[in-house]
């Protein structure tokens, strides 16, 4: 037991570094002046190397072996914590400190270049900064592949979804790829028989949009004593469970995108805020992985807040806040706006029917870049061809094409498939929640999210990393991750 307790103490210190890095990352994206980039890169690299040194300390490896040899005195949470400690140790010890430092610096530099390059539609500048990130990511993938006995892509995927494997993703995505083209055609045909959504006339002042977003965050259960809302070039959720930072971006000619961005990130934040307090600074107290994390954001944004019950509650508040009137501001029209299927350019603004195509494209392209089958200079052409093939969309420029996401500049290759896996999980979880607590939907219609939040706290948030993703889904929904609930949800919303 003493070896396990020593491990808890060391991982508590590692958790503090992770938290500091998370807040530094938020500050970089929201507040940091451009002139601070060099100093911030050094800070992040130094903390990343220090974290790596602590977790790869030979003494820690010995303690892990000794604790694993005697688990009789440990309870279920402690055994799961030891499992997660071992997983983090394996990932860290696969890399040498120089690679860790180089990757952190290159990603930081590329992310800063990406912001300006995207704004200026300057792919060449981005490509020069991204090339070293990609090369270092290949080195990371190769090192972890050798250490874990996995393919290079799976070695990276495991960083974001523990135990996730591309073979499983390929099967699920193949199922969706066979379903979606015909379904999109049917949904568009059904939609064409209804009146077009009436446009909402702006402008919609940013200050008012922010007030509305804050109001809905509060209704959903966000704790402003432990979090805040800011603006960034790309919406995200960051920080730590007791200091959650979420962001969005505003456009004064359309409030709907920023609002859905806020609701999406609030879903992430509610998960972080609900993680088990007793294990807050231990690996088992962390979110299970990005599949469940994305399930929580998409459950709130897509399953709940684009649904009839939420819009029944929300429409009068939106009408009052933006001083809207007439049929355009009716509940029926708002439902048409938020359930509109329209193949388009931008992933974060995509409807839930076409969204998987955006993810599948990125999944395919990042695998090709990782394996060196797709040179960075050829990325725009491959991207544009993919958008035309999958969605019939012409891409006018790289700013709205292959440079639109922050993931690749920051080195996050292996993350993208978790979005669609999260959408599938969200459908399974919300179906189970509605079946197990019949007060959830009536509550949402009245603006009472307590029943839903209580269910999520009990079945998902409060479990931390006690169970694997599939174990949790099997226990809570009765089934492993699959496409059936997601398909059923799409049919019910878009074909009825």
Coordinates of C-alpha atoms in Angstrom, one line a residue:
X1 CA 0.0 0.0 0.0
X2 CA 2.9 2.4 0.7
X3 CA 4.1 2.1 -2.9
X4 CA 0.6 3.0 -4.1
X5 CA 0.4 6.0 -1.8
X6 CA 3.8 7.2 -3.0
X7 CA 2.5 7.0 -6.5
X8 CA -0.6 9.1 -5.6
X9 CA 1.7 11.8 -4.2
X10 CA 3.8 11.9 -7.4
X11 CA 0.8 11.9 -9.8
X12 CA -0.8 14.7 -7.7
X13 CA 2.3 16.8 -8.6
X14 CA 2.0 15.8 -12.3
X15 CA -1.6 16.8 -12.3
X16 CA -0.6 20.3 -11.1
X17 CA 1.7 20.7 -14.1
X18 CA -1.0 19.5 -16.4
X19 CA -3.3 22.1 -15.0
X20 CA -0.8 24.8 -15.4
X21 CA -0.2 23.9 -19.0
X22 CA -3.9 23.9 -19.6
X23 CA -4.4 27.4 -18.3
X24 CA -1.3 28.6 -20.2
X25 CA -2.9 27.2 -23.4
X26 CA -6.1 29.0 -22.7
X27 CA -4.3 32.2 -22.1
X28 CA -2.3 31.8 -25.3
X29 CA -5.5 31.4 -27.3
X30 CA -7.4 34.2 -25.7
X31 CA -5.3 36.9 -24.0
X32 CA -1.6 36.6 -24.8
X33 CA -0.2 39.3 -27.0
X34 CA 1.7 38.1 -30.1
X35 CA 5.0 39.4 -28.6
X36 CA 4.7 36.9 -25.7
X37 CA 4.9 33.9 -28.1
X38 CA 8.6 33.2 -27.6
X39 CA 8.4 33.3 -23.8
X40 CA 5.3 31.2 -23.8
X41 CA 6.9 28.6 -26.0
X42 CA 9.8 28.3 -23.5
X43 CA 7.4 28.1 -20.6
X44 CA 5.3 25.3 -22.2
X45 CA 8.4 23.4 -23.3
X46 CA 10.0 23.6 -19.9
X47 CA 6.9 22.4 -18.1
X48 CA 6.4 19.6 -20.6
X49 CA 9.9 18.4 -20.1
X50 CA 9.6 18.7 -16.3
X51 CA 6.4 16.6 -16.4
X52 CA 8.1 14.1 -18.6
X53 CA 11.0 13.8 -16.2
X54 CA 8.8 13.3 -13.2
X55 CA 6.7 10.6 -14.9
X56 CA 9.7 8.8 -16.4
X57 CA 11.7 8.8 -13.1
X58 CA 13.0 5.2 -12.7
X59 CA 11.8 5.2 -9.1
X60 CA 8.3 5.7 -10.3
X61 CA 8.6 2.7 -12.6
X62 CA 9.8 0.6 -9.7
X63 CA 6.9 1.8 -7.5
X64 CA 4.4 0.9 -10.3
X65 CA 5.8 -2.6 -10.4
X66 CA 5.7 -3.0 -6.7
X67 CA 2.2 -1.6 -6.4
X68 CA 1.0 -3.9 -9.2
X69 CA 2.4 -6.9 -7.4
X70 CA 0.2 -6.3 -4.4
X71 CA -3.3 -5.0 -5.2
X72 CA -5.2 -6.9 -2.6
X73 CA -5.4 -3.8 -0.3
X74 CA -6.7 -1.5 -3.0
X75 CA -10.3 -0.8 -3.7
X76 CA -11.8 -0.6 -7.2
X77 CA -11.0 3.1 -7.6
X78 CA -7.4 2.6 -6.5
X79 CA -6.9 -0.4 -8.9
X80 CA -8.4 1.7 -11.8
X81 CA -6.1 4.6 -10.7
X82 CA -3.1 2.3 -10.8
X83 CA -4.1 1.1 -14.3
X84 CA -4.3 4.7 -15.5
X85 CA -1.0 5.5 -13.9
X86 CA 0.6 2.6 -15.8
X87 CA -1.0 3.8 -19.1
X88 CA 0.4 7.4 -18.6
X89 CA 3.8 6.0 -17.7
X90 CA 3.9 3.8 -20.8
X91 CA 3.1 6.8 -23.0
X92 CA 5.7 9.0 -21.3
X93 CA 8.6 6.5 -21.2
X94 CA 8.1 5.8 -25.0
X95 CA 9.6 9.3 -25.7
X96 CA 12.9 10.9 -24.9
X97 CA 12.9 14.4 -23.3
X98 CA 14.4 16.1 -26.4
X99 CA 11.5 14.9 -28.5
X100 CA 9.0 16.0 -26.0
X101 CA 10.6 19.5 -25.9
X102 CA 10.9 19.8 -29.6
X103 CA 7.3 18.7 -30.2
X104 CA 6.0 21.2 -27.7
X105 CA 7.9 24.1 -29.2
X106 CA 7.1 23.3 -32.8
X107 CA 3.4 22.9 -32.0
X108 CA 3.3 26.2 -30.1
X109 CA 5.1 28.0 -33.0
X110 CA 2.9 26.4 -35.6
X111 CA -0.3 27.3 -33.8
X112 CA 0.7 31.0 -33.7
X113 CA 1.6 31.0 -37.4
X114 CA -1.7 29.2 -38.2
X115 CA -3.8 32.0 -36.6
X116 CA -2.3 34.7 -38.9
X117 CA -2.0 32.3 -41.9
X118 CA -5.7 31.4 -41.7
X119 CA -6.7 35.0 -41.4
X120 CA -4.6 35.9 -44.4
X121 CA -5.4 32.7 -46.4
X122 CA -1.7 32.0 -46.6
X123 CA -1.3 28.3 -46.9
X124 CA 2.4 28.5 -47.8
X125 CA 3.3 30.1 -44.4
X126 CA 1.2 27.5 -42.6
X127 CA 2.8 24.6 -44.5
X128 CA 6.3 25.7 -43.6
X129 CA 5.3 25.8 -39.9
X130 CA 3.3 22.6 -40.0
X131 CA 6.0 20.5 -41.7
X132 CA 8.2 20.2 -38.6
X133 CA 5.1 19.5 -36.4
X134 CA 4.2 16.6 -38.7
X135 CA 7.7 15.2 -38.8
X136 CA 8.0 15.3 -35.0
X137 CA 4.5 13.7 -34.7
X138 CA 5.8 10.9 -36.9
X139 CA 8.7 10.5 -34.6
X140 CA 6.4 10.3 -31.6
X141 CA 4.1 7.8 -33.4
X142 CA 7.1 5.6 -34.4
X143 CA 8.4 5.6 -30.8
X144 CA 5.1 4.7 -29.3
X145 CA 4.4 2.2 -32.0
X146 CA 7.6 0.3 -31.1
X147 CA 6.8 0.6 -27.4
X148 CA 3.2 -0.5 -27.6
X149 CA 3.2 -2.9 -30.5
X150 CA 0.6 -0.8 -32.3
X151 CA 0.4 0.8 -35.7
X152 CA 1.6 4.4 -35.8
X153 CA -1.9 5.9 -36.1
X154 CA -3.2 3.7 -33.3
X155 CA -0.3 4.8 -31.1
X156 CA -1.4 8.4 -31.5
X157 CA -5.1 7.6 -31.2
X158 CA -4.4 6.0 -27.9
X159 CA -3.4 9.5 -26.5
X160 CA -6.9 10.8 -27.1
X161 CA -9.0 7.6 -26.7
X162 CA -7.4 5.0 -24.5
X163 CA -7.7 1.6 -26.2
X164 CA -9.1 3.2 -29.3
X165 CA -8.2 1.3 -32.5
X166 CA -8.5 2.3 -36.2
X167 CA -9.8 -1.2 -37.1
X168 CA -12.9 -0.5 -34.9
X169 CA -13.2 3.0 -36.3
X170 CA -12.9 1.7 -39.9
X171 CA -15.8 -0.7 -39.3
X172 CA -18.1 2.0 -37.7
X173 CA -17.2 4.6 -40.3
X174 CA -17.8 2.1 -43.2
X175 CA -21.2 1.5 -41.7
X176 CA -21.9 5.2 -41.6
X177 CA -20.4 5.7 -45.1
X178 CA -22.9 3.2 -46.5
X179 CA -25.8 4.8 -44.7
X180 CA -25.2 8.6 -45.0
X181 CA -25.3 9.4 -48.7
X182 CA -28.8 8.0 -49.3
X183 CA -29.9 9.4 -45.9
X184 CA -28.7 12.9 -46.8
X185 CA -30.6 12.7 -50.1
X186 CA -33.8 11.6 -48.3
X187 CA -33.4 14.3 -45.6
X188 CA -32.8 17.0 -48.3
X189 CA -35.9 15.7 -50.2
X190 CA -38.0 15.8 -47.1
X191 CA -36.7 19.3 -46.2
X192 CA -37.5 20.6 -49.7
X193 CA -41.2 19.8 -49.2
X194 CA -41.3 22.2 -46.2
X195 CA -41.2 26.0 -46.3
X196 CA -37.7 27.4 -46.3
X197 CA -36.6 28.8 -42.9
X198 CA -37.2 32.5 -42.7
X199 CA -34.0 34.5 -42.1
X200 CA -33.4 36.2 -38.7
X201 CA -32.6 39.8 -39.4
X202 CA -29.6 41.2 -37.5
X203 CA -27.4 42.8 -36.6
X204 CA -27.0 40.8 -33.4
X205 CA -24.7 42.8 -31.1
X206 CA -21.8 40.7 -29.6
X207 CA -22.6 42.0 -26.1
X208 CA -26.2 40.7 -26.4
X209 CA -25.0 37.4 -27.8
X210 CA -22.6 37.0 -24.8
X211 CA -25.4 37.8 -22.4
X212 CA -27.7 35.1 -24.0
X213 CA -24.9 32.6 -24.0
X214 CA -24.2 33.2 -20.3
X215 CA -27.9 32.8 -19.5
X216 CA -28.1 29.4 -21.2
X217 CA -24.8 28.3 -19.6
X218 CA -26.4 29.0 -16.2
X219 CA -29.6 27.2 -17.1
X220 CA -27.6 24.1 -18.2
X221 CA -25.8 24.0 -14.8
X222 CA -22.5 25.7 -15.5
X223 CA -20.8 26.9 -12.3
X224 CA -19.4 30.4 -12.8
X225 CA -17.6 30.2 -9.6
X226 CA -15.4 27.6 -11.3
X227 CA -15.3 28.7 -14.9
X228 CA -15.7 31.5 -17.5
X229 CA -16.5 32.3 -21.1
X230 CA -14.1 34.1 -23.5
X231 CA -13.4 34.6 -27.2
X232 CA -10.9 32.7 -29.3
X233 CA -10.1 32.1 -33.0
X234 CA -11.4 28.5 -32.6
X235 CA -14.0 27.6 -29.9
X236 CA -12.6 25.2 -27.3
X237 CA -12.9 24.1 -23.7
X238 CA -9.8 24.1 -21.5
X239 CA -8.5 24.7 -18.0
X240 CA -9.0 22.3 -15.1
X241 CA -12.1 20.9 -13.3
X242 CA -12.1 23.6 -10.7
X243 CA -11.3 26.4 -13.2
X244 CA -13.0 25.5 -16.6
X245 CA -12.4 27.9 -19.4
X246 CA -14.6 27.8 -22.5
X247 CA -14.5 30.0 -25.6
X248 CA -16.6 30.9 -28.7
X249 CA -16.4 33.3 -31.6
X250 CA -19.1 35.8 -32.6
X251 CA -20.5 37.1 -35.9
X252 CA -23.0 40.0 -35.6
X253 CA -24.9 38.9 -38.7
X254 CA -25.7 35.4 -37.2
X255 CA -26.1 34.6 -33.5
X256 CA -26.9 30.9 -34.0
X257 CA -23.4 29.7 -34.6
X258 CA -21.9 31.4 -31.6
X259 CA -24.7 30.2 -29.4
X260 CA -24.3 26.6 -30.5
X261 CA -20.6 26.9 -30.0
X262 CA -21.2 28.0 -26.4
X263 CA -23.7 25.1 -25.8
X264 CA -21.2 22.6 -27.3
X265 CA -18.4 23.8 -25.1
X266 CA -20.7 23.9 -22.1
X267 CA -21.3 20.2 -22.6
X268 CA -17.5 19.7 -22.3
X269 CA -17.4 21.9 -19.3
X270 CA -20.2 20.2 -17.4
X271 CA -18.2 16.9 -17.8
X272 CA -15.1 18.5 -16.3
X273 CA -17.0 20.2 -13.5
X274 CA -18.7 16.9 -12.7
X275 CA -15.6 14.7 -12.4
X276 CA -15.3 12.9 -9.1
X277 CA -14.0 15.3 -6.5
X278 CA -12.4 12.6 -4.4
X279 CA -10.1 11.8 -7.3
X280 CA -9.7 15.2 -8.8
X281 CA -5.9 15.2 -8.9
X282 CA -5.4 11.5 -9.9
X283 CA -5.5 9.8 -13.3
X284 CA -8.7 7.9 -12.4
X285 CA -10.4 11.2 -11.8
X286 CA -9.7 12.5 -15.3
X287 CA -12.2 12.3 -18.2
X288 CA -12.2 8.8 -19.7
X289 CA -11.1 10.0 -23.2
X290 CA -12.2 12.2 -26.0
X291 CA -15.0 9.9 -27.2
X292 CA -16.9 10.4 -24.0
X293 CA -15.8 14.0 -23.8
X294 CA -17.2 14.7 -27.3
X295 CA -20.3 12.7 -26.4
X296 CA -21.0 15.2 -23.7
X297 CA -20.6 18.3 -25.9
X298 CA -22.6 16.7 -28.7
X299 CA -25.3 15.4 -26.4
X300 CA -25.9 19.0 -25.2
X301 CA -25.5 20.7 -28.5
X302 CA -27.0 18.2 -31.0
X303 CA -29.2 15.8 -29.1
X304 CA -30.7 18.4 -26.6
X305 CA -30.3 21.9 -27.9
X306 CA -31.4 21.4 -31.5
X307 CA -34.4 19.4 -30.2
X308 CA -38.0 20.5 -30.1
X309 CA -38.2 20.6 -26.3
X310 CA -35.2 22.9 -25.9
X311 CA -36.4 25.3 -28.6
X312 CA -39.8 25.4 -27.0
X313 CA -38.0 26.8 -23.9
X314 CA -35.4 28.9 -25.7
X315 CA -37.3 30.6 -28.5
X316 CA -39.1 33.1 -26.3
X317 CA -35.9 34.0 -24.6
X318 CA -34.1 34.5 -27.9
X319 CA -37.0 36.6 -29.3
X320 CA -36.9 38.9 -26.2
X321 CA -33.1 39.2 -26.1
X322 CA -32.8 40.2 -29.8
X323 CA -36.1 42.1 -30.0
X324 CA -37.3 39.8 -32.7
X325 CA -40.9 39.6 -34.0
X326 CA -43.0 37.9 -36.6
X327 CA -43.0 34.4 -38.0
X328 CA -39.2 34.3 -38.3
X329 CA -39.0 34.2 -34.6
X330 CA -41.6 31.5 -34.1
X331 CA -40.7 28.2 -32.5
X332 CA -41.5 26.4 -35.8
X333 CA -39.1 28.5 -37.8
X334 CA -36.4 28.2 -35.1
X335 CA -36.7 24.4 -35.4
X336 CA -36.3 24.7 -39.1
X337 CA -33.2 26.7 -38.7
X338 CA -31.6 24.4 -36.2
X339 CA -32.6 21.2 -38.0
X340 CA -31.6 22.4 -41.4
X341 CA -29.5 20.0 -43.5
X342 CA -27.0 21.8 -45.7
X343 CA -23.7 20.5 -46.9
X344 CA -21.2 23.3 -46.2
X345 CA -17.6 24.2 -45.7
X346 CA -17.0 24.6 -42.0
X347 CA -17.0 21.6 -39.6
X348 CA -17.9 23.4 -36.4
X349 CA -20.9 25.0 -38.1
X350 CA -22.1 21.7 -39.8
X351 CA -25.4 20.1 -39.2
X352 CA -25.4 16.7 -37.5
X353 CA -26.3 14.8 -40.7
X354 CA -23.3 16.0 -42.7
X355 CA -20.9 16.4 -39.8
X356 CA -19.6 12.8 -40.0
X357 CA -18.4 13.5 -43.6
X358 CA -16.2 16.3 -42.3
X359 CA -14.7 14.0 -39.7
X360 CA -14.2 11.1 -42.1
X361 CA -12.3 13.3 -44.5
X362 CA -9.9 14.5 -41.8
X363 CA -9.5 11.0 -40.5
X364 CA -8.4 9.8 -44.0
X365 CA -6.1 12.8 -44.7
X366 CA -4.3 12.7 -41.3
X367 CA -3.6 9.0 -41.8
X368 CA -2.2 9.7 -45.2
X369 CA 0.0 12.6 -43.9
X370 CA 1.3 10.5 -41.0
X371 CA 2.3 7.6 -43.3
X372 CA 3.9 10.1 -45.7
X373 CA 1.5 9.2 -48.5
X374 CA 0.2 12.8 -48.6
X375 CA 2.8 15.6 -48.7
X376 CA 1.8 18.7 -46.9
X377 CA 2.0 20.8 -50.1
X378 CA -0.7 18.5 -51.6
X379 CA -3.1 18.9 -48.7
X380 CA -5.3 21.6 -50.2
X381 CA -5.9 19.6 -53.4
X382 CA -6.7 16.4 -51.5
X383 CA -8.9 18.3 -49.1
X384 CA -10.9 20.1 -51.9
X385 CA -11.3 16.8 -53.8
X386 CA -12.6 15.1 -50.6
X387 CA -15.1 17.9 -49.9
X388 CA -16.5 17.6 -53.4
X389 CA -16.7 13.8 -53.3
X390 CA -18.2 13.5 -49.8
X391 CA -20.5 16.6 -49.7
X392 CA -20.6 18.0 -53.2
X393 CA -19.1 21.3 -51.8
X394 CA -16.6 23.5 -53.7
X395 CA -13.9 25.0 -51.5
X396 CA -13.2 28.6 -52.4
X397 CA -10.0 29.0 -50.4
X398 CA -7.7 27.3 -47.9
X399 CA -8.8 29.5 -45.0
X400 CA -12.2 27.8 -45.2
X401 CA -10.7 24.5 -46.3
X402 CA -7.7 22.7 -44.9
X403 CA -6.6 25.5 -42.5
X404 CA -10.0 25.8 -40.7
X405 CA -9.2 23.6 -37.7
X406 CA -6.6 24.1 -34.9
X407 CA -6.0 20.4 -34.3
X408 CA -3.2 19.8 -36.9
X409 CA -1.3 23.0 -36.1
X410 CA -1.2 22.0 -32.5
X411 CA 0.0 18.5 -33.3
X412 CA -3.3 16.7 -32.4
X413 CA -3.3 14.0 -35.0
X414 CA -5.5 11.1 -34.0
X415 CA -8.2 13.3 -32.4
X416 CA -10.6 13.9 -35.2
X417 CA -12.4 10.5 -35.3
X418 CA -13.5 11.0 -31.6
X419 CA -16.0 13.6 -32.8
X420 CA -18.1 11.2 -34.7
X421 CA -17.6 8.4 -32.2
X422 CA -18.7 10.9 -29.7
X423 CA -21.9 11.6 -31.7
X424 CA -22.7 7.9 -31.7
X425 CA -22.1 7.7 -28.0
X426 CA -24.2 10.8 -27.3
X427 CA -27.1 9.2 -29.2
X428 CA -26.8 6.0 -27.1
X429 CA -26.5 7.9 -23.8
X430 CA -29.4 10.3 -24.4
X431 CA -31.7 7.5 -25.5
X432 CA -30.8 5.6 -22.3
X433 CA -31.3 8.7 -20.2
X434 CA -34.7 9.4 -21.6
X435 CA -35.8 5.8 -21.1
X436 CA -34.5 5.7 -17.5
X437 CA -35.9 9.1 -16.4
X438 CA -39.1 10.2 -18.1
X439 CA -38.9 13.6 -16.5
X440 CA -35.9 14.7 -18.6
X441 CA -37.7 15.8 -21.7
X442 CA -40.5 17.7 -19.9
X443 CA -37.9 19.3 -17.8
X444 CA -35.9 20.6 -20.8
X445 CA -39.1 22.0 -22.3
X446 CA -39.5 24.1 -19.1
X447 CA -35.8 25.1 -18.9
X448 CA -35.2 22.6 -16.0
X449 CA -32.0 20.7 -16.8
X450 CA -31.6 19.2 -13.3
X451 CA -32.9 15.8 -14.2
X452 CA -30.6 15.4 -17.2
X453 CA -27.6 16.8 -15.3
X454 CA -28.3 14.4 -12.4
X455 CA -28.4 11.5 -14.7
X456 CA -25.2 12.5 -16.5
X457 CA -23.4 13.1 -13.1
X458 CA -24.3 9.7 -11.9
X459 CA -23.8 7.7 -15.1
X460 CA -20.9 9.5 -16.9
X461 CA -19.3 12.5 -15.2
X462 CA -18.9 11.1 -11.7
X463 CA -17.3 7.9 -13.1
X464 CA -14.1 9.6 -14.2
X465 CA -11.8 6.9 -15.7
X466 CA -13.1 4.1 -13.5
X467 CA -14.3 2.2 -16.5
X468 CA -13.2 2.0 -20.1
X469 CA -15.5 3.7 -22.7
X470 CA -17.0 0.5 -23.9
X471 CA -17.5 -0.8 -20.3
X472 CA -19.3 2.4 -19.4
X473 CA -21.5 2.3 -22.5
X474 CA -22.3 -1.4 -21.9
X475 CA -23.2 -0.7 -18.3
X476 CA -25.3 2.4 -18.9
X477 CA -26.9 1.7 -22.3
X478 CA -26.7 -2.1 -22.5
X479 CA -24.6 -2.0 -25.7
X480 CA -21.1 -1.3 -26.8
X481 CA -20.4 1.7 -29.1
X482 CA -22.3 1.3 -32.3
X483 CA -24.2 3.2 -35.1
X484 CA -27.8 2.0 -34.4
X485 CA -28.8 4.7 -31.9
X486 CA -27.2 7.5 -34.0
X487 CA -29.1 6.3 -37.1
X488 CA -32.4 6.0 -35.2
X489 CA -31.9 9.6 -33.9
X490 CA -31.3 11.0 -37.4
X491 CA -34.3 9.2 -38.8
X492 CA -36.6 10.4 -36.1
X493 CA -35.4 14.0 -36.4
X494 CA -35.0 14.4 -40.1
X495 CA -37.4 12.0 -41.8
X496 CA -40.5 12.4 -39.6

